[in-house]
CSV table of C-alpha atoms in Angstrom, one decimal:
chain,number,residue,atom,x,y,z
Z,1128,MET,CA,0.0,0.0,0.0
Z,1129,THR,CA,1.4,3.4,-1.0
Z,1130,ALA,CA,1.2,6.4,1.3
Z,1131,PRO,CA,-1.4,9.1,0.3
Z,1132,GLU,CA,0.0,11.9,-1.8
Z,1133,VAL,CA,0.5,15.1,0.2
Z,1134,ASP,CA,-0.9,18.4,-1.0
Z,1135,HIS,CA,2.2,20.6,-0.8
Z,1136,THR,CA,0.1,23.7,-1.3
Z,1137,LEU,CA,-1.7,23.1,2.0
Z,1138,TRP,CA,1.6,23.3,3.9
Z,1139,LEU,CA,4.0,25.5,2.0
Z,1140,ARG,CA,3.2,29.1,0.9
Z,1141,ARG,CA,5.3,31.3,-1.3
Z,1142,PHE,CA,4.4,35.0,-1.5
Z,1143,SER,CA,6.8,35.7,-4.4
Z,1144,GLU,CA,7.9,33.6,-7.3
Z,1145,ALA,CA,11.0,31.5,-7.0
Z,1146,SER,CA,13.3,30.1,-9.6
Z,1147,GLY,CA,16.7,28.5,-9.9
Z,1148,ARG,CA,18.7,27.1,-7.0
Z,1149,ARG,CA,18.6,30.0,-4.6
Z,1150,THR,CA,18.9,29.3,-0.9
Z,1151,ARG,CA,15.5,28.3,0.6
Z,1152,LEU,CA,14.4,30.0,3.9
Z,1153,VAL,CA,11.6,27.9,5.5
Z,1154,CYS,CA,9.7,30.1,8.0
Z,1155,LEU,CA,7.8,28.6,11.0
Z,1156,PRO,CA,5.2,30.7,12.8
Z,1157,HIS,CA,4.5,31.1,16.5
Z,1158,ALA,CA,1.7,29.5,18.4
Z,1159,GLY,CA,-1.6,30.5,16.8
Z,1160,GLY,CA,0.3,32.1,14.0
Z,1161,SER,CA,-0.2,31.5,10.3
Z,1162,ALA,CA,1.9,31.5,7.1
Z,1163,THR,CA,0.9,35.1,6.4
Z,1164,PHE,CA,2.9,36.3,9.5
Z,1165,PHE,CA,6.0,36.0,7.3
Z,1166,PHE,CA,4.7,37.9,4.3
Z,1167,PRO,CA,6.9,40.9,5.2
Z,1168,VAL,CA,9.9,38.6,5.3
Z,1169,ALA,CA,9.2,37.2,1.9
Z,1170,ARG,CA,8.7,40.7,0.5
Z,1171,ALA,CA,12.0,41.9,2.0
Z,1172,LEU,CA,14.2,38.9,1.2
Z,1173,SER,CA,12.9,37.9,-2.3
Z,1174,PRO,CA,14.2,37.3,-4.9
Z,1175,GLU,CA,17.6,36.8,-3.4
Z,1176,LEU,CA,16.1,34.0,-1.2
Z,1177,ASP,CA,13.4,31.5,-1.9
Z,1178,VAL,CA,11.2,32.3,1.1
Z,1179,ILE,CA,8.7,29.5,2.1
Z,1180,SER,CA,6.2,30.0,4.9
Z,1181,VAL,CA,4.6,27.0,6.6
Z,1182,GLN,CA,0.9,26.8,7.2
Z,1183,TYR,CA,0.1,24.5,10.2
Z,1184,PRO,CA,-3.1,22.5,10.3
Z,1185,GLY,CA,-6.1,24.1,12.3
Z,1186,ARG,CA,-6.0,27.7,11.1
Z,1187,GLN,CA,-7.3,29.9,8.3
Z,1188,ASP,CA,-7.9,27.8,5.2
Z,1189,ARG,CA,-6.9,24.7,7.2
Z,1190,ARG,CA,-9.2,25.4,10.2
Z,1191,HIS,CA,-11.2,22.3,9.7
Z,1192,GLU,CA,-8.1,20.1,10.2
Z,1193,LYS,CA,-7.0,18.8,13.5
Z,1194,CYS,CA,-4.0,20.4,15.1
Z,1195,VAL,CA,-0.9,18.2,15.4
Z,1196,GLU,CA,-0.5,17.2,19.1
Z,1197,THR,CA,3.3,17.2,19.4
Z,1198,LEU,CA,6.1,19.3,18.0
Z,1199,GLN,CA,8.0,16.2,17.0
Z,1200,GLU,CA,5.1,15.0,15.0
Z,1201,LEU,CA,4.5,18.4,13.4
Z,1202,ALA,CA,8.3,18.5,12.5
Z,1203,ARG,CA,8.1,15.1,10.9
Z,1204,GLN,CA,5.1,16.0,8.8
Z,1205,ILE,CA,6.7,19.2,7.5
Z,1206,VAL,CA,10.0,17.5,6.7
Z,1207,ASP,CA,8.0,14.8,4.9
Z,1208,VAL,CA,6.4,17.6,2.8
Z,1209,LEU,CA,9.8,19.3,2.1
Z,1210,SER,CA,11.3,15.9,1.2
Z,1211,PRO,CA,14.8,17.2,1.8
Z,1212,SER,CA,17.7,15.5,-0.1
Z,1213,PRO,CA,21.4,16.1,-0.5
Z,1214,ASP,CA,20.8,17.5,-4.0
Z,1215,ASP,CA,18.5,20.3,-2.8
Z,1216,PRO,CA,19.5,24.0,-2.8
Z,1217,PRO,CA,20.8,25.1,0.6
Z,1218,THR,CA,18.0,25.2,3.1
Z,1219,ALA,CA,17.7,27.3,6.3
Z,1220,LEU,CA,15.1,27.4,9.0
Z,1221,PHE,CA,13.7,30.5,10.7
Z,1222,GLY,CA,11.2,30.0,13.5
Z,1223,HIS,CA,9.7,32.4,16.1
Z,1224,SER,CA,8.6,31.1,19.5
Z,1225,LEU,CA,7.0,27.7,19.0
Z,1226,GLY,CA,8.5,27.8,15.5
Z,1227,ALA,CA,12.0,28.0,16.9
Z,1228,THR,CA,11.6,24.7,18.8
Z,1229,LEU,CA,9.9,23.2,15.8
Z,1230,GLY,CA,12.8,24.3,13.6
Z,1231,PHE,CA,15.2,22.6,16.0
Z,1232,GLU,CA,13.3,19.3,15.7
Z,1233,MET,CA,13.1,19.7,11.9
Z,1234,ALA,CA,16.9,20.3,11.7
Z,1235,ARG,CA,17.5,17.0,13.6
Z,1236,LEU,CA,15.3,15.1,11.2
Z,1237,MET,CA,16.9,16.7,8.2
Z,1238,GLU,CA,20.3,15.8,9.4
Z,1239,ALA,CA,19.2,12.2,9.9
Z,1240,ARG,CA,18.1,12.2,6.3
Z,1241,GLY,CA,21.5,13.5,5.0
Z,1242,ALA,CA,20.2,16.9,4.1
Z,1243,ALA,CA,21.1,19.1,7.1
Z,1244,PRO,CA,20.0,22.8,7.0
Z,1245,VAL,CA,22.7,25.3,6.5
Z,1246,HIS,CA,21.5,27.5,9.3
Z,1247,LEU,CA,18.9,27.7,12.1
Z,1248,PHE,CA,17.5,31.1,13.1
Z,1249,ALA,CA,15.7,30.8,16.5
Z,1250,SER,CA,13.7,33.8,17.6
Z,1251,GLY,CA,11.8,34.5,20.8
Z,1252,ARG,CA,12.3,31.0,22.4
Z,1253,ARG,CA,14.4,29.5,25.1
Z,1254,ALA,CA,16.7,26.6,24.2
Z,1255,PRO,CA,15.1,23.2,23.9
Z,1256,SER,CA,17.1,21.9,26.9
Z,1257,ARG,CA,15.6,24.7,29.1
Z,1258,PRO,CA,12.1,23.7,30.0
Z,1259,ARG,CA,9.5,25.6,31.9
Z,1260,HIS,CA,6.3,24.3,33.6
Z,1261,GLU,CA,3.6,26.2,31.7
Z,1262,THR,CA,-0.1,25.5,31.6
Z,1263,VAL,CA,-1.7,28.2,29.5
Z,1264,HIS,CA,-3.3,25.6,27.3
Z,1265,LEU,CA,-5.4,24.4,30.3
Z,1266,ARG,CA,-6.9,27.9,30.9
Z,1267,ASP,CA,-10.4,28.8,29.9
Z,1268,ASP,CA,-11.0,31.1,26.9
Z,1269,GLU,CA,-10.6,34.2,29.0
Z,1270,GLY,CA,-7.4,33.0,30.4
Z,1271,MET,CA,-6.1,32.3,26.9
Z,1272,LEU,CA,-7.1,35.8,25.8
Z,1273,ALA,CA,-5.3,37.3,28.8
Z,1274,GLU,CA,-2.1,35.5,27.7
Z,1275,LEU,CA,-2.4,36.8,24.2
Z,1276,ARG,CA,-2.9,40.4,25.4
Z,1277,LEU,CA,0.2,40.0,27.6
Z,1278,LEU,CA,2.3,38.9,24.7
Z,1279,SER,CA,0.9,41.6,22.4
Z,1280,GLY,CA,1.2,39.3,19.5
Z,1281,THR,CA,-2.4,39.3,18.3
Z,1282,ASP,CA,-4.0,42.0,16.2
Z,1283,PRO,CA,-6.4,43.9,18.5
Z,1284,ARG,CA,-9.0,43.8,15.7
Z,1285,VAL,CA,-8.9,40.0,16.0
Z,1286,LEU,CA,-9.3,40.1,19.8
Z,1287,GLY,CA,-12.4,42.2,19.3
Z,1288,ASP,CA,-14.1,40.0,16.7
Z,1289,GLU,CA,-16.0,37.2,18.5
Z,1290,GLU,CA,-16.5,35.2,15.3
Z,1291,VAL,CA,-12.8,35.2,14.4
Z,1292,LEU,CA,-11.9,34.3,18.0
Z,1293,ARG,CA,-14.2,31.3,18.0
Z,1294,MET,CA,-12.4,30.1,14.9
Z,1295,SER,CA,-8.9,30.9,16.2
Z,1296,LEU,CA,-8.9,29.8,19.8
Z,1297,PRO,CA,-8.9,26.0,19.1
Z,1298,ALA,CA,-5.8,26.4,17.0
Z,1299,ILE,CA,-4.1,28.7,19.5
Z,1300,ARG,CA,-4.9,26.2,22.3
Z,1301,GLY,CA,-3.6,23.3,20.3
Z,1302,ASP,CA,-0.4,25.1,19.5
Z,1303,TYR,CA,0.1,26.0,23.2
Z,1304,ARG,CA,-0.5,22.4,24.2
Z,1305,ALA,CA,2.1,21.2,21.8
Z,1306,ALA,CA,4.6,23.8,22.9
Z,1307,GLU,CA,4.0,23.4,26.7
Z,1308,THR,CA,4.1,19.6,26.7
Z,1309,TYR,CA,7.2,19.5,24.5
Z,1310,VAL,CA,9.9,17.3,26.1
Z,1311,TYR,CA,13.5,17.7,24.8
Z,1312,GLU,CA,15.2,14.4,24.1
Z,1313,PRO,CA,19.0,14.6,24.5
Z,1314,GLY,CA,21.0,13.9,21.3
Z,1315,PRO,CA,23.9,15.0,19.2
Z,1316,ALA,CA,24.3,18.7,18.6
Z,1317,LEU,CA,23.4,20.2,15.2
Z,1318,SER,CA,26.0,20.5,12.6
Z,1319,CYS,CA,24.6,23.9,11.4
Z,1320,PRO,CA,25.2,27.3,13.0
Z,1321,ILE,CA,22.5,28.7,15.2
Z,1322,THR,CA,21.6,32.4,15.3
Z,1323,VAL,CA,19.3,33.5,18.2
Z,1324,PHE,CA,17.2,36.6,18.3
Z,1325,THR,CA,15.6,37.6,21.6
Z,1326,GLY,CA,13.9,40.5,23.3
Z,1327,ASP,CA,15.3,42.0,26.5
Z,1328,ASP,CA,11.9,42.2,28.1
Z,1329,ASP,CA,10.4,38.9,26.8
Z,1330,PRO,CA,8.3,37.2,29.6
Z,1331,LYS,CA,8.7,33.8,27.8
Z,1332,VAL,CA,12.5,33.7,27.7
Z,1333,THR,CA,15.4,35.1,29.7
Z,1334,LEU,CA,18.7,36.0,28.2
Z,1335,ASP,CA,20.3,33.0,29.9
Z,1336,GLU,CA,17.7,30.7,28.5
Z,1337,ALA,CA,18.2,32.1,25.0
Z,1338,ARG,CA,22.0,31.8,25.3
Z,1339,SER,CA,21.7,28.1,26.1
Z,1340,TRP,CA,21.0,27.5,22.4
Z,1341,LYS,CA,24.8,27.5,22.0
Z,1342,ASP,CA,24.7,24.0,23.6
Z,1343,HIS,CA,22.8,22.6,20.7
Z,1344,THR,CA,25.3,23.2,17.9
Z,1345,ASP,CA,28.8,22.1,17.0
Z,1346,ALA,CA,29.0,24.9,14.5
Z,1347,GLY,CA,28.9,28.7,15.0
Z,1348,PHE,CA,26.6,30.4,17.5
Z,1349,GLU,CA,25.6,34.1,17.9
Z,1350,MET,CA,22.9,35.9,19.8
Z,1351,HIS,CA,21.3,39.3,19.1
Z,1352,THR,CA,19.3,41.0,21.7
Z,1353,TYR,CA,16.7,43.7,20.9
Z,1354,ALA,CA,14.6,46.1,23.0
Z,1355,GLY,CA,11.1,44.6,23.4
Z,1356,GLY,CA,8.9,41.8,24.6
Z,1357,HIS,CA,7.9,38.5,23.0
Z,1358,PHE,CA,7.1,40.1,19.6
Z,1359,PHE,CA,10.2,42.3,19.5
Z,1360,LEU,CA,10.8,41.3,15.9
Z,1361,SER,CA,7.9,43.5,14.7
Z,1362,ASN,CA,10.0,46.6,15.6
Z,1363,HIS,CA,13.4,45.3,14.5
Z,1364,GLN,CA,12.7,43.5,11.2
Z,1365,PRO,CA,15.2,45.3,9.0
Z,1366,ALA,CA,18.1,44.6,11.4
Z,1367,MET,CA,17.1,40.9,11.8
Z,1368,LEU,CA,16.6,40.4,8.1
Z,1369,LYS,CA,20.0,42.0,7.3
Z,1370,ILE,CA,21.6,39.4,9.6
Z,1371,ILE,CA,19.7,36.5,8.0
Z,1372,SER,CA,20.5,37.7,4.5
Z,1373,ASP,CA,24.2,38.1,5.3
Z,1374,ARG,CA,24.5,34.7,7.0
Z,1375,LEU,CA,22.7,32.9,4.1
Z,1376,ALA,CA,24.8,34.7,1.5
Z,1377,THR,CA,27.9,33.2,3.2
Z,1378,ALA,CA,26.2,29.8,3.4
Z,1379,ALA,CA,25.3,29.8,-0.3
Z,1380,VAL,CA,28.9,30.6,-1.3
Z,1381,GLY,CA,30.2,27.8,1.0
Z,1382,SER,CA,27.8,25.2,-0.6
Z,1383,ARG,CA,29.1,25.7,-4.2
């Protein structure tokens, strides 16, 4: 029996045309986020990079699908869709919050398949080996909304629209469940460099927790700290994208 064919367009979104063997940047949203969160990234980095944004199940046009219960399973499904091989163009991963941990698990799988990413960019997330006991996913709807307001990552227009909230909260809760029940399994360090972006006032990660990402790579490590909370990247996009562009330009030269 053959496995059912996967509809790549459900998972992978391009907001600009891609051609040739340019470096791919696979973008992974935060909990409750959607592929469109990275539209500004695609607009800023294309056409030099092939920017691909991942749409998780359970939101927007995939809202009728069940959310994946664990980050490891979500990582496996995305890597299966990407079907990485040693003959691919260089591929890098950029994840924010939940997406950073997801990128780490994807990088592990890609290495196991002989197609390691050339770089992992981890934003707004503590290192996988630095767990916290968090139970936001167990709160009632009002408790979930209080968390979203605290992090200031949700458009106020969405918070004020009851119909949109009813559609969005199941996906947000499912993502929080996957992130908060994530258990790091010790293993070899990654062979790709890790660049960490973090906010100096982020309630979800301390600078020490962010710095611990250095323990997860045998290659280069760097950390860039910006003023702001959990969604600091909204105010520092040009500086962050300049770093990403520069690092991937170097990686593309090294892969030739």
